[in-house]
């Protein structure tokens, strides 16, 4: 787990780096609050250990700025300072700090408090995973997929990649629920979700968007790559192991797919815009007879109610 150490005293930084590295942490160091904020903009750092008194942006102001961003990931914040008064302790906690270590610090106390922070970070990450996951299929939900897409944005833009949005809808799925019941239908959904995860390209993320509809997102260099990936999934679904019908005949799942491509930066409404485009392409596949892949083109109208 990463720890960001923020202190304007070089000797203190080096001591903390050595101690924390010995404890098994990956340590990043910053000499002031401004440098710390730049690091946190580009790197995921779950634990921040900061001095209070620093030139420019103080530790107190650093903690406030970290906490004021509602979109930022959870971070466990620890003050390391010579300040000892009850008033200062209250100010630090009110600003958003989670813990407080007085200088000169004891190595054993430092280890115990950072380990406690790590446990809380692990618990928070577990809660976030649960909040981002569809409980039936164990794929992401929409919230989790949007979060993942935002996290990929910097790398994607640096590498000049497009992002493929592929909407997948299982054809005639209602008839499975009607014939065999929702318990069997749920087994089909879980099997289909596993097929999508296994057959979309490495680095893809798959989310259940509701009912029998899924969305996969993955980086591509060319539009043709997205279409080829969608075709592989379309062909893989009917080839899955199947559940027998009541008369012994197998049931093969088929799907209609719609593809849309994110070309530029991820602006505020890009997710919804690409979702509508992929949905419009999906329903063009259904209009053309189902069990096919369609690429979105200008002029395609999103399905009513989508």
PDB file of N, CA, C and O in Angstrom, residues 254-279:
ATOM      1  N   UNK A 254     -28.431 -16.122 -27.231  1.00  0.00           N
ATOM      2  CA  UNK A 254     -27.933 -15.259 -28.300  1.00  0.00           C
ATOM      3  C   UNK A 254     -28.103 -13.808 -27.855  1.00  0.00           C
ATOM      4  O   UNK A 254     -28.847 -13.514 -26.913  1.00  0.00           O
ATOM      5  N   UNK A 255     -27.405 -12.919 -28.536  1.00  0.00           N
ATOM      6  CA  UNK A 255     -27.437 -11.525 -28.091  1.00  0.00           C
ATOM      7  C   UNK A 255     -27.330 -10.575 -29.269  1.00  0.00           C
ATOM      8  O   UNK A 255     -26.742 -10.897 -30.305  1.00  0.00           O
ATOM      9  N   UNK A 256     -27.909  -9.394 -29.077  1.00  0.00           N
ATOM     10  CA  UNK A 256     -27.722  -8.266 -29.993  1.00  0.00           C
ATOM     11  C   UNK A 256     -26.739  -7.308 -29.337  1.00  0.00           C
ATOM     12  O   UNK A 256     -26.794  -7.087 -28.121  1.00  0.00           O
ATOM     13  N   UNK A 257     -25.847  -6.732 -30.157  1.00  0.00           N
ATOM     14  CA  UNK A 257     -24.813  -5.859 -29.620  1.00  0.00           C
ATOM     15  C   UNK A 257     -24.756  -4.550 -30.385  1.00  0.00           C
ATOM     16  O   UNK A 257     -24.960  -4.524 -31.606  1.00  0.00           O
ATOM     17  N   UNK A 258     -24.492  -3.468 -29.655  1.00  0.00           N
ATOM     18  CA  UNK A 258     -24.296  -2.161 -30.257  1.00  0.00           C
ATOM     19  C   UNK A 258     -22.970  -1.579 -29.810  1.00  0.00           C
ATOM     20  O   UNK A 258     -22.615  -1.669 -28.631  1.00  0.00           O
ATOM     21  N   UNK A 259     -22.235  -0.983 -30.743  1.00  0.00           N
ATOM     22  CA  UNK A 259     -20.889  -0.484 -30.468  1.00  0.00           C
ATOM     23  C   UNK A 259     -20.836   1.023 -30.718  1.00  0.00           C
ATOM     24  O   UNK A 259     -21.306   1.498 -31.759  1.00  0.00           O
ATOM     25  N   UNK A 260     -20.252   1.752 -29.784  1.00  0.00           N
ATOM     26  CA  UNK A 260     -19.982   3.183 -29.956  1.00  0.00           C
ATOM     27  C   UNK A 260     -18.562   3.449 -29.479  1.00  0.00           C
ATOM     28  O   UNK A 260     -18.045   2.735 -28.618  1.00  0.00           O
ATOM     29  N   UNK A 261     -17.929   4.479 -30.029  1.00  0.00           N
ATOM     30  CA  UNK A 261     -16.521   4.751 -29.759  1.00  0.00           C
ATOM     31  C   UNK A 261     -16.346   6.148 -29.173  1.00  0.00           C
ATOM     32  O   UNK A 261     -16.809   7.144 -29.755  1.00  0.00           O
ATOM     33  N   UNK A 262     -15.679   6.215 -28.017  1.00  0.00           N
ATOM     34  CA  UNK A 262     -15.287   7.490 -27.427  1.00  0.00           C
ATOM     35  C   UNK A 262     -13.962   7.901 -28.044  1.00  0.00           C
ATOM     36  O   UNK A 262     -12.938   7.254 -27.836  1.00  0.00           O
ATOM     37  N   UNK A 263     -13.980   8.981 -28.822  1.00  0.00           N
ATOM     38  CA  UNK A 263     -12.793   9.418 -29.560  1.00  0.00           C
ATOM     39  C   UNK A 263     -11.949  10.417 -28.773  1.00  0.00           C
ATOM     40  O   UNK A 263     -10.730  10.341 -28.771  1.00  0.00           O
ATOM     41  N   UNK A 264     -12.579  11.395 -28.146  1.00  0.00           N
ATOM     42  CA  UNK A 264     -11.849  12.477 -27.496  1.00  0.00           C
ATOM     43  C   UNK A 264     -11.834  12.353 -25.991  1.00  0.00           C
ATOM     44  O   UNK A 264     -11.995  11.262 -25.440  1.00  0.00           O
ATOM     45  N   UNK A 265     -11.643  13.465 -25.296  1.00  0.00           N
ATOM     46  CA  UNK A 265     -11.584  13.433 -23.834  1.00  0.00           C
ATOM     47  C   UNK A 265     -12.928  13.110 -23.207  1.00  0.00           C
ATOM     48  O   UNK A 265     -13.987  13.287 -23.819  1.00  0.00           O
ATOM     49  N   UNK A 266     -12.859  12.647 -21.984  1.00  0.00           N
ATOM     50  CA  UNK A 266     -14.057  12.262 -21.238  1.00  0.00           C
ATOM     51  C   UNK A 266     -14.633  13.514 -20.585  1.00  0.00           C
ATOM     52  O   UNK A 266     -14.311  13.859 -19.457  1.00  0.00           O
ATOM     53  N   UNK A 267     -15.513  14.221 -21.319  1.00  0.00           N
ATOM     54  CA  UNK A 267     -16.127  15.414 -20.744  1.00  0.00           C
ATOM     55  C   UNK A 267     -17.282  15.023 -19.832  1.00  0.00           C
ATOM     56  O   UNK A 267     -17.558  13.845 -19.610  1.00  0.00           O
ATOM     57  N   UNK A 268     -17.984  16.016 -19.299  1.00  0.00           N
ATOM     58  CA  UNK A 268     -18.954  15.777 -18.234  1.00  0.00           C
ATOM     59  C   UNK A 268     -20.079  14.823 -18.633  1.00  0.00           C
ATOM     60  O   UNK A 268     -20.527  14.019 -17.819  1.00  0.00           O
ATOM     61  N   UNK A 269     -20.532  14.900 -19.887  1.00  0.00           N
ATOM     62  CA  UNK A 269     -21.669  14.057 -20.277  1.00  0.00           C
ATOM     63  C   UNK A 269     -21.272  12.936 -21.230  1.00  0.00           C
ATOM     64  O   UNK A 269     -22.127  12.319 -21.860  1.00  0.00           O
ATOM     65  N   UNK A 270     -19.972  12.634 -21.313  1.00  0.00           N
ATOM     66  CA  UNK A 270     -19.504  11.640 -22.291  1.00  0.00           C
ATOM     67  C   UNK A 270     -20.090  10.260 -22.019  1.00  0.00           C
ATOM     68  O   UNK A 270     -20.487   9.550 -22.955  1.00  0.00           O
ATOM     69  N   UNK A 271     -20.161   9.855 -20.749  1.00  0.00           N
ATOM     70  CA  UNK A 271     -20.663   8.513 -20.451  1.00  0.00           C
ATOM     71  C   UNK A 271     -22.101   8.359 -20.936  1.00  0.00           C
ATOM     72  O   UNK A 271     -22.438   7.398 -21.629  1.00  0.00           O
ATOM     73  N   UNK A 272     -22.956   9.311 -20.587  1.00  0.00           N
ATOM     74  CA  UNK A 272     -24.356   9.228 -21.014  1.00  0.00           C
ATOM     75  C   UNK A 272     -24.477   9.308 -22.533  1.00  0.00           C
ATOM     76  O   UNK A 272     -25.306   8.604 -23.129  1.00  0.00           O
ATOM     77  N   UNK A 273     -23.672  10.141 -23.160  1.00  0.00           N
ATOM     78  CA  UNK A 273     -23.730  10.272 -24.620  1.00  0.00           C
ATOM     79  C   UNK A 273     -23.337   8.960 -25.316  1.00  0.00           C
ATOM     80  O   UNK A 273     -24.023   8.503 -26.238  1.00  0.00           O
ATOM     81  N   UNK A 274     -22.255   8.351 -24.861  1.00  0.00           N
ATOM     82  CA  UNK A 274     -21.813   7.089 -25.467  1.00  0.00           C
ATOM     83  C   UNK A 274     -22.773   5.951 -25.147  1.00  0.00           C
ATOM     84  O   UNK A 274     -22.984   5.048 -25.965  1.00  0.00           O
ATOM     85  N   UNK A 275     -23.372   6.008 -23.979  1.00  0.00           N
ATOM     86  CA  UNK A 275     -24.363   4.999 -23.613  1.00  0.00           C
ATOM     87  C   UNK A 275     -25.561   5.073 -24.553  1.00  0.00           C
ATOM     88  O   UNK A 275     -26.067   4.040 -25.030  1.00  0.00           O
ATOM     89  N   UNK A 276     -26.014   6.281 -24.860  1.00  0.00           N
ATOM     90  CA  UNK A 276     -27.147   6.442 -25.784  1.00  0.00           C
ATOM     91  C   UNK A 276     -26.778   5.953 -27.188  1.00  0.00           C
ATOM     92  O   UNK A 276     -27.594   5.330 -27.868  1.00  0.00           O
ATOM     93  N   UNK A 277     -25.563   6.230 -27.597  1.00  0.00           N
ATOM     94  CA  UNK A 277     -25.145   5.786 -28.933  1.00  0.00           C
ATOM     95  C   UNK A 277     -25.058   4.262 -29.015  1.00  0.00           C
ATOM     96  O   UNK A 277     -25.528   3.655 -29.991  1.00  0.00           O
ATOM     97  N   UNK A 278     -24.445   3.643 -28.009  1.00  0.00           N
ATOM     98  CA  UNK A 278     -24.356   2.181 -28.007  1.00  0.00           C
ATOM     99  C   UNK A 278     -25.747   1.556 -27.956  1.00  0.00           C
ATOM    100  O   UNK A 278     -26.013   0.533 -28.597  1.00  0.00           O
ATOM    101  N   UNK A 279     -26.643   2.193 -27.201  1.00  0.00           N
ATOM    102  CA  UNK A 279     -28.021   1.699 -27.099  1.00  0.00           C
ATOM    103  C   UNK A 279     -28.745   1.819 -28.447  1.00  0.00           C
ATOM    104  O   UNK A 279     -29.474   0.907 -28.858  1.00  0.00           O
TER     105      UNK A 279
END
